GROMACS .gro file of C-alpha atoms in nm:
model
  427
    1UNK     CA    1   0.000   0.000   0.000
    2UNK     CA    2   0.143   0.336  -0.100
    3UNK     CA    3   0.224   0.583   0.174
    4UNK     CA    4   0.101   0.934   0.104
    5UNK     CA    5   0.340   1.199   0.230
    6UNK     CA    6   0.172   1.492   0.404
    7UNK     CA    7   0.212   1.813   0.207
    8UNK     CA    8   0.382   1.979   0.504
    9UNK     CA    9   0.688   1.754   0.462
   10UNK     CA   10   0.910   1.870   0.175
   11UNK     CA   11   1.016   1.609  -0.078
   12UNK     CA   12   1.379   1.640   0.023
   13UNK     CA   13   1.328   1.715   0.393
   14UNK     CA   14   1.508   1.546   0.679
   15UNK     CA   15   1.208   1.334   0.775
   16UNK     CA   16   1.160   1.214   0.418
   17UNK     CA   17   1.528   1.127   0.396
   18UNK     CA   18   1.531   0.931   0.722
   19UNK     CA   19   1.212   0.746   0.628
   20UNK     CA   20   1.360   0.644   0.292
   21UNK     CA   21   1.629   0.422   0.446
   22UNK     CA   22   1.759   0.267   0.769
   23UNK     CA   23   1.915   0.548   0.972
   24UNK     CA   24   2.065   0.327   1.250
   25UNK     CA   25   2.282   0.159   0.985
   26UNK     CA   26   2.381   0.501   0.850
   27UNK     CA   27   2.476   0.609   1.204
   28UNK     CA   28   2.678   0.290   1.261
   29UNK     CA   29   2.857   0.346   0.930
   30UNK     CA   30   2.943   0.703   1.024
   31UNK     CA   31   3.089   0.602   1.361
   32UNK     CA   32   3.277   0.311   1.208
   33UNK     CA   33   3.438   0.533   0.946
   34UNK     CA   34   3.492   0.819   1.192
   35UNK     CA   35   3.690   0.615   1.444
   36UNK     CA   36   3.878   0.423   1.175
   37UNK     CA   37   3.979   0.751   1.013
   38UNK     CA   38   4.107   0.881   1.347
   39UNK     CA   39   4.325   0.573   1.385
   40UNK     CA   40   4.448   0.600   1.026
   41UNK     CA   41   4.594   0.951   1.077
   42UNK     CA   42   4.719   0.889   1.431
   43UNK     CA   43   5.088   0.903   1.337
   44UNK     CA   44   5.022   1.230   1.154
   45UNK     CA   45   4.861   1.380   1.464
   46UNK     CA   46   5.163   1.271   1.670
   47UNK     CA   47   5.414   1.360   1.399
   48UNK     CA   48   5.591   1.637   1.594
   49UNK     CA   49   5.636   1.406   1.894
   50UNK     CA   50   5.767   1.114   1.690
   51UNK     CA   51   5.995   1.340   1.483
   52UNK     CA   52   6.144   1.495   1.794
   53UNK     CA   53   6.201   1.154   1.956
   54UNK     CA   54   6.401   1.020   1.661
   55UNK     CA   55   6.540   1.353   1.525
   56UNK     CA   56   6.401   1.293   1.176
   57UNK     CA   57   6.499   1.484   0.862
   58UNK     CA   58   6.233   1.654   0.649
   59UNK     CA   59   6.236   1.365   0.400
   60UNK     CA   60   6.210   1.106   0.681
   61UNK     CA   61   5.910   1.291   0.824
   62UNK     CA   62   5.737   1.288   0.488
   63UNK     CA   63   5.801   0.917   0.440
   64UNK     CA   64   5.682   0.829   0.791
   65UNK     CA   65   5.356   1.018   0.736
   66UNK     CA   66   5.297   0.864   0.395
   67UNK     CA   67   5.326   0.499   0.507
   68UNK     CA   68   4.982   0.467   0.677
   69UNK     CA   69   4.819   0.640   0.379
   70UNK     CA   70   4.977   0.407   0.125
   71UNK     CA   71   4.912   0.096   0.335
   72UNK     CA   72   4.548   0.193   0.388
   73UNK     CA   73   4.502   0.253   0.017
   74UNK     CA   74   4.635  -0.091  -0.071
   75UNK     CA   75   4.408  -0.262   0.183
   76UNK     CA   76   4.083  -0.100   0.065
   77UNK     CA   77   4.010  -0.314  -0.236
   78UNK     CA   78   4.062  -0.654  -0.064
   79UNK     CA   79   3.826  -0.547   0.213
   80UNK     CA   80   3.570  -0.437  -0.043
   81UNK     CA   81   3.585  -0.777  -0.214
   82UNK     CA   82   3.560  -0.955   0.122
   83UNK     CA   83   3.250  -0.751   0.208
   84UNK     CA   84   3.075  -0.888  -0.100
   85UNK     CA   85   3.118  -1.243   0.034
   86UNK     CA   86   3.063  -1.209   0.409
   87UNK     CA   87   2.856  -0.888   0.408
   88UNK     CA   88   2.957  -0.531   0.479
   89UNK     CA   89   2.859  -0.540   0.845
   90UNK     CA   90   3.066  -0.852   0.911
   91UNK     CA   91   3.362  -0.713   0.716
   92UNK     CA   92   3.349  -0.395   0.926
   93UNK     CA   93   3.349  -0.594   1.251
   94UNK     CA   94   3.644  -0.808   1.136
   95UNK     CA   95   3.839  -0.498   1.040
   96UNK     CA   96   3.777  -0.326   1.373
   97UNK     CA   97   3.893  -0.634   1.560
   98UNK     CA   98   4.220  -0.628   1.364
   99UNK     CA   99   4.261  -0.258   1.439
  100UNK     CA  100   4.236  -0.318   1.812
  101UNK     CA  101   4.507  -0.585   1.788
  102UNK     CA  102   4.731  -0.352   1.586
  103UNK     CA  103   4.691  -0.068   1.838
  104UNK     CA  104   4.778  -0.305   2.122
  105UNK     CA  105   5.103  -0.382   1.941
  106UNK     CA  106   5.176  -0.009   1.906
  107UNK     CA  107   5.112   0.051   2.274
  108UNK     CA  108   5.331  -0.233   2.397
  109UNK     CA  109   5.607  -0.278   2.139
  110UNK     CA  110   5.690   0.037   1.935
  111UNK     CA  111   6.021   0.192   2.047
  112UNK     CA  112   6.228   0.256   1.732
  113UNK     CA  113   6.186   0.443   1.404
  114UNK     CA  114   6.168   0.115   1.211
  115UNK     CA  115   5.887   0.000   1.443
  116UNK     CA  116   5.707   0.331   1.381
  117UNK     CA  117   5.718   0.252   1.008
  118UNK     CA  118   5.581  -0.097   1.079
  119UNK     CA  119   5.311   0.059   1.295
  120UNK     CA  120   5.225   0.285   1.003
  121UNK     CA  121   5.158  -0.023   0.792
  122UNK     CA  122   4.931  -0.163   1.064
  123UNK     CA  123   4.746   0.168   1.094
  124UNK     CA  124   4.668   0.123   0.726
  125UNK     CA  125   4.417  -0.145   0.829
  126UNK     CA  126   4.196   0.139   0.954
  127UNK     CA  127   4.229   0.318   0.622
  128UNK     CA  128   4.063   0.025   0.445
  129UNK     CA  129   3.720   0.110   0.587
  130UNK     CA  130   3.614   0.367   0.330
  131UNK     CA  131   3.432   0.173   0.058
  132UNK     CA  132   3.259  -0.060   0.302
  133UNK     CA  133   3.143   0.226   0.527
  134UNK     CA  134   2.992   0.428   0.244
  135UNK     CA  135   2.823   0.132   0.076
  136UNK     CA  136   2.683   0.003   0.407
  137UNK     CA  137   2.552   0.345   0.507
  138UNK     CA  138   2.391   0.428   0.172
  139UNK     CA  139   2.275   0.079   0.078
  140UNK     CA  140   1.927   0.128   0.222
  141UNK     CA  141   1.863   0.455   0.034
  142UNK     CA  142   1.716   0.506  -0.317
  143UNK     CA  143   1.923   0.674  -0.592
  144UNK     CA  144   1.788   1.025  -0.534
  145UNK     CA  145   1.922   1.017  -0.175
  146UNK     CA  146   2.251   0.838  -0.246
  147UNK     CA  147   2.458   1.156  -0.258
  148UNK     CA  148   2.335   1.276   0.080
  149UNK     CA  149   2.359   0.931   0.242
  150UNK     CA  150   2.713   0.882   0.117
  151UNK     CA  151   2.799   1.234   0.225
  152UNK     CA  152   2.678   1.162   0.578
  153UNK     CA  153   2.862   0.830   0.600
  154UNK     CA  154   3.170   0.985   0.441
  155UNK     CA  155   3.162   1.269   0.694
  156UNK     CA  156   3.332   1.012   0.913
  157UNK     CA  157   3.655   1.158   0.783
  158UNK     CA  158   3.593   1.401   1.069
  159UNK     CA  159   3.786   1.134   1.261
  160UNK     CA  160   4.085   1.348   1.167
  161UNK     CA  161   3.946   1.604   1.410
  162UNK     CA  162   3.939   1.346   1.691
  163UNK     CA  163   4.300   1.248   1.621
  164UNK     CA  164   4.448   1.599   1.607
  165UNK     CA  165   4.238   1.722   1.899
  166UNK     CA  166   4.301   1.443   2.149
  167UNK     CA  167   4.627   1.274   2.047
  168UNK     CA  168   4.867   1.567   2.109
  169UNK     CA  169   4.747   1.645   2.468
  170UNK     CA  170   4.745   1.274   2.555
  171UNK     CA  171   5.093   1.232   2.406
  172UNK     CA  172   5.216   1.532   2.600
  173UNK     CA  173   5.094   1.387   2.928
  174UNK     CA  174   5.136   1.010   2.889
  175UNK     CA  175   5.383   0.969   2.601
  176UNK     CA  176   5.298   0.911   2.237
  177UNK     CA  177   5.311   0.529   2.260
  178UNK     CA  178   5.034   0.535   2.522
  179UNK     CA  179   4.803   0.706   2.272
  180UNK     CA  180   4.785   0.380   2.078
  181UNK     CA  181   4.645   0.215   2.392
  182UNK     CA  182   4.381   0.484   2.443
  183UNK     CA  183   4.283   0.450   2.078
  184UNK     CA  184   4.240   0.072   2.115
  185UNK     CA  185   3.985   0.120   2.391
  186UNK     CA  186   3.801   0.389   2.192
  187UNK     CA  187   3.732   0.139   1.911
  188UNK     CA  188   3.494  -0.053   2.139
  189UNK     CA  189   3.225   0.215   2.086
  190UNK     CA  190   3.188   0.183   1.705
  191UNK     CA  191   3.215  -0.196   1.734
  192UNK     CA  192   2.923  -0.206   1.977
  193UNK     CA  193   2.707   0.026   1.766
  194UNK     CA  194   2.783  -0.174   1.452
  195UNK     CA  195   2.697  -0.502   1.626
  196UNK     CA  196   2.365  -0.390   1.774
  197UNK     CA  197   2.232  -0.121   1.536
  198UNK     CA  198   2.345  -0.199   1.180
  199UNK     CA  199   2.156  -0.417   0.933
  200UNK     CA  200   2.302  -0.552   0.610
  201UNK     CA  201   2.142  -0.359   0.318
  202UNK     CA  202   1.930  -0.549   0.065
  203UNK     CA  203   2.142  -0.449  -0.236
  204UNK     CA  204   2.401  -0.724  -0.192
  205UNK     CA  205   2.463  -0.920  -0.511
  206UNK     CA  206   2.628  -1.263  -0.540
  207UNK     CA  207   2.871  -1.209  -0.826
  208UNK     CA  208   3.189  -1.373  -0.949
  209UNK     CA  209   3.527  -1.226  -0.863
  210UNK     CA  210   3.559  -1.120  -1.228
  211UNK     CA  211   3.233  -0.925  -1.197
  212UNK     CA  212   3.350  -0.774  -0.869
  213UNK     CA  213   3.666  -0.634  -1.022
  214UNK     CA  214   3.512  -0.536  -1.356
  215UNK     CA  215   3.556  -0.167  -1.275
  216UNK     CA  216   3.933  -0.222  -1.277
  217UNK     CA  217   3.911  -0.281  -1.652
  218UNK     CA  218   3.692   0.019  -1.734
  219UNK     CA  219   3.806   0.368  -1.829
  220UNK     CA  220   3.550   0.523  -1.595
  221UNK     CA  221   3.700   0.344  -1.297
  222UNK     CA  222   4.039   0.498  -1.360
  223UNK     CA  223   3.892   0.840  -1.434
  224UNK     CA  224   3.715   0.837  -1.097
  225UNK     CA  225   4.032   0.717  -0.926
  226UNK     CA  226   4.242   0.998  -1.069
  227UNK     CA  227   3.986   1.257  -0.960
  228UNK     CA  228   3.992   1.104  -0.614
  229UNK     CA  229   4.370   1.141  -0.605
  230UNK     CA  230   4.304   1.515  -0.579
  231UNK     CA  231   3.993   1.530  -0.360
  232UNK     CA  232   4.060   1.256  -0.107
  233UNK     CA  233   4.433   1.216  -0.161
  234UNK     CA  234   4.465   1.588  -0.095
  235UNK     CA  235   4.251   1.562   0.217
  236UNK     CA  236   4.431   1.270   0.381
  237UNK     CA  237   4.775   1.384   0.270
  238UNK     CA  238   4.735   1.737   0.404
  239UNK     CA  239   4.559   1.620   0.720
  240UNK     CA  240   4.854   1.395   0.800
  241UNK     CA  241   5.114   1.658   0.719
  242UNK     CA  242   4.964   1.975   0.868
  243UNK     CA  243   5.060   1.914   1.235
  244UNK     CA  244   5.423   1.880   1.125
  245UNK     CA  245   5.389   2.178   0.889
  246UNK     CA  246   5.247   2.413   1.151
  247UNK     CA  247   5.503   2.299   1.410
  248UNK     CA  248   5.804   2.339   1.178
  249UNK     CA  249   5.696   2.644   0.977
  250UNK     CA  250   5.541   2.864   1.247
  251UNK     CA  251   5.708   2.729   1.564
  252UNK     CA  252   5.379   2.678   1.746
  253UNK     CA  253   5.355   2.416   2.022
  254UNK     CA  254   5.273   2.057   1.935
  255UNK     CA  255   4.926   2.090   2.088
  256UNK     CA  256   4.860   2.417   1.903
  257UNK     CA  257   4.968   2.250   1.577
  258UNK     CA  258   4.700   1.987   1.635
  259UNK     CA  259   4.438   2.250   1.713
  260UNK     CA  260   4.514   2.448   1.397
  261UNK     CA  261   4.493   2.128   1.192
  262UNK     CA  262   4.158   2.055   1.354
  263UNK     CA  263   4.014   2.383   1.222
  264UNK     CA  264   4.102   2.290   0.866
  265UNK     CA  265   3.999   1.924   0.875
  266UNK     CA  266   3.670   2.006   1.047
  267UNK     CA  267   3.578   2.222   0.749
  268UNK     CA  268   3.652   1.942   0.507
  269UNK     CA  269   3.449   1.688   0.701
  270UNK     CA  270   3.145   1.914   0.743
  271UNK     CA  271   3.135   2.033   0.384
  272UNK     CA  272   3.154   1.678   0.249
  273UNK     CA  273   2.786   1.637   0.338
  274UNK     CA  274   2.709   1.965   0.163
  275UNK     CA  275   2.903   1.847  -0.143
  276UNK     CA  276   2.685   1.536  -0.170
  277UNK     CA  277   2.367   1.739  -0.119
  278UNK     CA  278   2.462   2.000  -0.379
  279UNK     CA  279   2.558   1.727  -0.625
  280UNK     CA  280   2.216   1.565  -0.593
  281UNK     CA  281   2.076   1.897  -0.716
  282UNK     CA  282   2.319   2.044  -0.969
  283UNK     CA  283   2.513   1.727  -1.052
  284UNK     CA  284   2.843   1.579  -0.941
  285UNK     CA  285   3.028   1.683  -1.256
  286UNK     CA  286   2.934   2.049  -1.214
  287UNK     CA  287   3.030   2.041  -0.846
  288UNK     CA  288   3.364   1.870  -0.913
  289UNK     CA  289   3.454   2.123  -1.182
  290UNK     CA  290   3.420   2.412  -0.940
  291UNK     CA  291   3.601   2.220  -0.668
  292UNK     CA  292   3.909   2.148  -0.879
  293UNK     CA  293   3.951   2.513  -0.974
  294UNK     CA  294   3.919   2.622  -0.611
  295UNK     CA  295   4.159   2.355  -0.485
  296UNK     CA  296   4.430   2.459  -0.733
  297UNK     CA  297   4.394   2.824  -0.635
  298UNK     CA  298   4.392   2.770  -0.259
  299UNK     CA  299   4.687   2.527  -0.263
  300UNK     CA  300   4.898   2.776  -0.454
  301UNK     CA  301   4.803   3.054  -0.213
  302UNK     CA  302   4.881   2.828   0.085
  303UNK     CA  303   5.233   2.785  -0.045
  304UNK     CA  304   5.273   3.161  -0.094
  305UNK     CA  305   5.142   3.257   0.253
  306UNK     CA  306   5.406   3.072   0.455
  307UNK     CA  307   5.496   3.392   0.639
  308UNK     CA  308   5.153   3.442   0.796
  309UNK     CA  309   5.000   3.192   1.037
  310UNK     CA  310   4.654   3.354   1.021
  311UNK     CA  311   4.644   3.366   0.641
  312UNK     CA  312   4.771   3.009   0.611
  313UNK     CA  313   4.513   2.878   0.856
  314UNK     CA  314   4.225   3.048   0.674
  315UNK     CA  315   4.347   2.928   0.336
  316UNK     CA  316   4.384   2.572   0.462
  317UNK     CA  317   4.028   2.587   0.596
  318UNK     CA  318   3.902   2.697   0.256
  319UNK     CA  319   4.110   2.435   0.077
  320UNK     CA  320   3.980   2.156   0.301
  321UNK     CA  321   3.622   2.277   0.249
  322UNK     CA  322   3.673   2.243  -0.126
  323UNK     CA  323   3.833   1.899  -0.091
  324UNK     CA  324   3.547   1.781   0.130
  325UNK     CA  325   3.286   1.903  -0.118
  326UNK     CA  326   3.476   1.726  -0.395
  327UNK     CA  327   3.469   1.397  -0.205
  328UNK     CA  328   3.094   1.425  -0.159
  329UNK     CA  329   3.044   1.513  -0.525
  330UNK     CA  330   3.251   1.224  -0.656
  331UNK     CA  331   3.067   0.969  -0.446
  332UNK     CA  332   2.732   1.102  -0.557
  333UNK     CA  333   2.835   0.969  -0.898
  334UNK     CA  334   2.979   0.630  -0.796
  335UNK     CA  335   2.648   0.453  -0.710
  336UNK     CA  336   2.495   0.589  -1.031
  337UNK     CA  337   2.774   0.438  -1.239
  338UNK     CA  338   2.801   0.107  -1.044
  339UNK     CA  339   2.463   0.056  -0.873
  340UNK     CA  340   2.518  -0.316  -0.809
  341UNK     CA  341   2.885  -0.303  -0.708
  342UNK     CA  342   2.913   0.022  -0.514
  343UNK     CA  343   3.124  -0.126  -0.231
  344UNK     CA  344   3.385  -0.279  -0.460
  345UNK     CA  345   3.392   0.014  -0.702
  346UNK     CA  346   3.420   0.255  -0.409
  347UNK     CA  347   3.703   0.052  -0.259
  348UNK     CA  348   3.893   0.039  -0.588
  349UNK     CA  349   3.851   0.412  -0.646
  350UNK     CA  350   3.940   0.479  -0.284
  351UNK     CA  351   4.249   0.261  -0.311
  352UNK     CA  352   4.399   0.437  -0.611
  353UNK     CA  353   4.281   0.777  -0.491
  354UNK     CA  354   4.424   0.735  -0.143
  355UNK     CA  355   4.757   0.638  -0.293
  356UNK     CA  356   4.770   0.999  -0.407
  357UNK     CA  357   4.760   1.103  -0.043
  358UNK     CA  358   5.106   0.958   0.000
  359UNK     CA  359   5.230   1.205  -0.260
  360UNK     CA  360   5.177   1.515  -0.046
  361UNK     CA  361   5.389   1.434   0.264
  362UNK     CA  362   5.674   1.310   0.044
  363UNK     CA  363   5.650   1.608  -0.193
  364UNK     CA  364   5.646   1.849   0.101
  365UNK     CA  365   5.941   1.680   0.272
  366UNK     CA  366   6.151   1.670  -0.044
  367UNK     CA  367   6.062   2.030  -0.134
  368UNK     CA  368   6.169   2.148   0.211
  369UNK     CA  369   6.487   1.941   0.219
  370UNK     CA  370   6.614   2.039  -0.126
  371UNK     CA  371   6.475   2.392  -0.179
  372UNK     CA  372   6.439   2.512   0.180
  373UNK     CA  373   6.068   2.585   0.123
  374UNK     CA  374   5.741   2.391   0.110
  375UNK     CA  375   5.615   2.601  -0.184
  376UNK     CA  376   5.695   2.354  -0.462
  377UNK     CA  377   5.512   2.077  -0.281
  378UNK     CA  378   5.195   2.286  -0.286
  379UNK     CA  379   5.243   2.394  -0.647
  380UNK     CA  380   5.294   2.039  -0.772
  381UNK     CA  381   4.960   1.929  -0.629
  382UNK     CA  382   4.784   2.240  -0.762
  383UNK     CA  383   4.907   2.153  -1.113
  384UNK     CA  384   4.772   1.800  -1.068
  385UNK     CA  385   4.428   1.943  -0.977
  386UNK     CA  386   4.420   2.146  -1.299
  387UNK     CA  387   4.517   1.842  -1.506
  388UNK     CA  388   4.229   1.647  -1.350
  389UNK     CA  389   3.991   1.933  -1.436
  390UNK     CA  390   4.087   1.901  -1.804
  391UNK     CA  391   4.032   1.524  -1.790
  392UNK     CA  392   3.691   1.568  -1.625
  393UNK     CA  393   3.567   1.808  -1.889
  394UNK     CA  394   3.664   1.556  -2.159
  395UNK     CA  395   3.514   1.240  -2.006
  396UNK     CA  396   3.191   1.403  -1.890
  397UNK     CA  397   3.079   1.436  -2.252
  398UNK     CA  398   3.068   1.056  -2.279
  399UNK     CA  399   2.919   1.011  -1.931
  400UNK     CA  400   2.619   1.231  -2.010
  401UNK     CA  401   2.547   1.023  -2.321
  402UNK     CA  402   2.545   0.691  -2.138
  403UNK     CA  403   2.475   0.672  -1.763
  404UNK     CA  404   2.416   1.014  -1.609
  405UNK     CA  405   2.218   1.327  -1.689
  406UNK     CA  406   2.367   1.663  -1.791
  407UNK     CA  407   2.600   1.804  -1.526
  408UNK     CA  408   2.611   1.473  -1.339
  409UNK     CA  409   2.254   1.457  -1.210
  410UNK     CA  410   2.092   1.121  -1.131
  411UNK     CA  411   1.879   0.974  -1.414
  412UNK     CA  412   1.510   0.908  -1.352
  413UNK     CA  413   1.451   0.564  -1.192
  414UNK     CA  414   1.325   0.270  -1.395
  415UNK     CA  415   1.047   0.041  -1.279
  416UNK     CA  416   1.294  -0.173  -1.082
  417UNK     CA  417   1.421   0.129  -0.892
  418UNK     CA  418   1.764   0.145  -1.059
  419UNK     CA  419   1.875   0.446  -1.264
  420UNK     CA  420   1.780   0.389  -1.628
  421UNK     CA  421   2.122   0.475  -1.766
  422UNK     CA  422   2.299   0.259  -1.507
  423UNK     CA  423   2.164  -0.044  -1.693
  424UNK     CA  424   2.341   0.062  -2.013
  425UNK     CA  425   2.704  -0.021  -2.065
  426UNK     CA  426   2.905   0.295  -2.128
  427UNK     CA  427   3.078   0.318  -2.462
   0.00000   0.00000   0.00000
């Protein structure tokens, strides 16, 4: 029997959105991603402490900060495939259990720089959560709400805020190794919520491994991945590097460096939801186009404002807001392009895209070590953003002829509830 919506409730209102899906699963997905993201960037939040302990060079700092990002990127796709066989909820619980074990190792056994690098690899387990979290959270929602649902689940990258806000004071008082122990206990909260509140969405498909990885052999998959190198790679790379940047460049305290980073990353996390919401209305392609221009401009200005702490902080906040909106816009498009394999496609895109996050700490460290300035690290990533803008404007002409409406809007649903163009194979 059809449910008639009272005229007082707008078609895209909060109540209509919540009624369209299963909000406890969306909440569990948000917390899962939020806490995993905090763990993923933990070494970045404690970068000044670790660097001081081992007297690291600029290049060593960049490498240390890039290891968790690269490890997390490489672990995303296998977890996405696993989730298709055991379910996204079960895959999330398995991953969180492994994270707790890894953090226990960090608390009890990490005492040398080589062990910090090994710990960075283990922290990468937490970085694998992305595709599963977004697919689990949005799986109960129809196409017209996918952008907003994915934006809300993806806002879990606000875990960066938790890391940079709490890790430096705890490290100052108890030592940076003890922070791993505190983080292990904190993971019990998202595990409990996932266990009791989440329900596996009904959109799970039993497909062959070849079908699961089909997006690896499609041009669209790589186009999305390269765009994500800028939007998410920029977010995670800068979030990991900023505490070290503020501490080294402006001589603030380690705690103040974390607080300044929090201001920037909070903007990126909050605006991600807005990016998904805007994309549902004007289209993900249109939103991404504006984002890439803004990211290139703000990154260049960040590199040129190294003499002013206030100007740098404001520019980083604006840059992170643009990156967050870009993440939301890109993942408004993913479920439209791969409606039956969103988790695996999201994991593959997230894997390649997150690999780009390892570029920033290394580029910054090398730029500082060999030129005496961080400017060329910023400029190199700004150039990459502009190159991705050119690519987007080329590929969107084919996208709008095959699986998405003009500007990247969702096509009208077919009788089976799937987007009409999603059933057509792109040329």
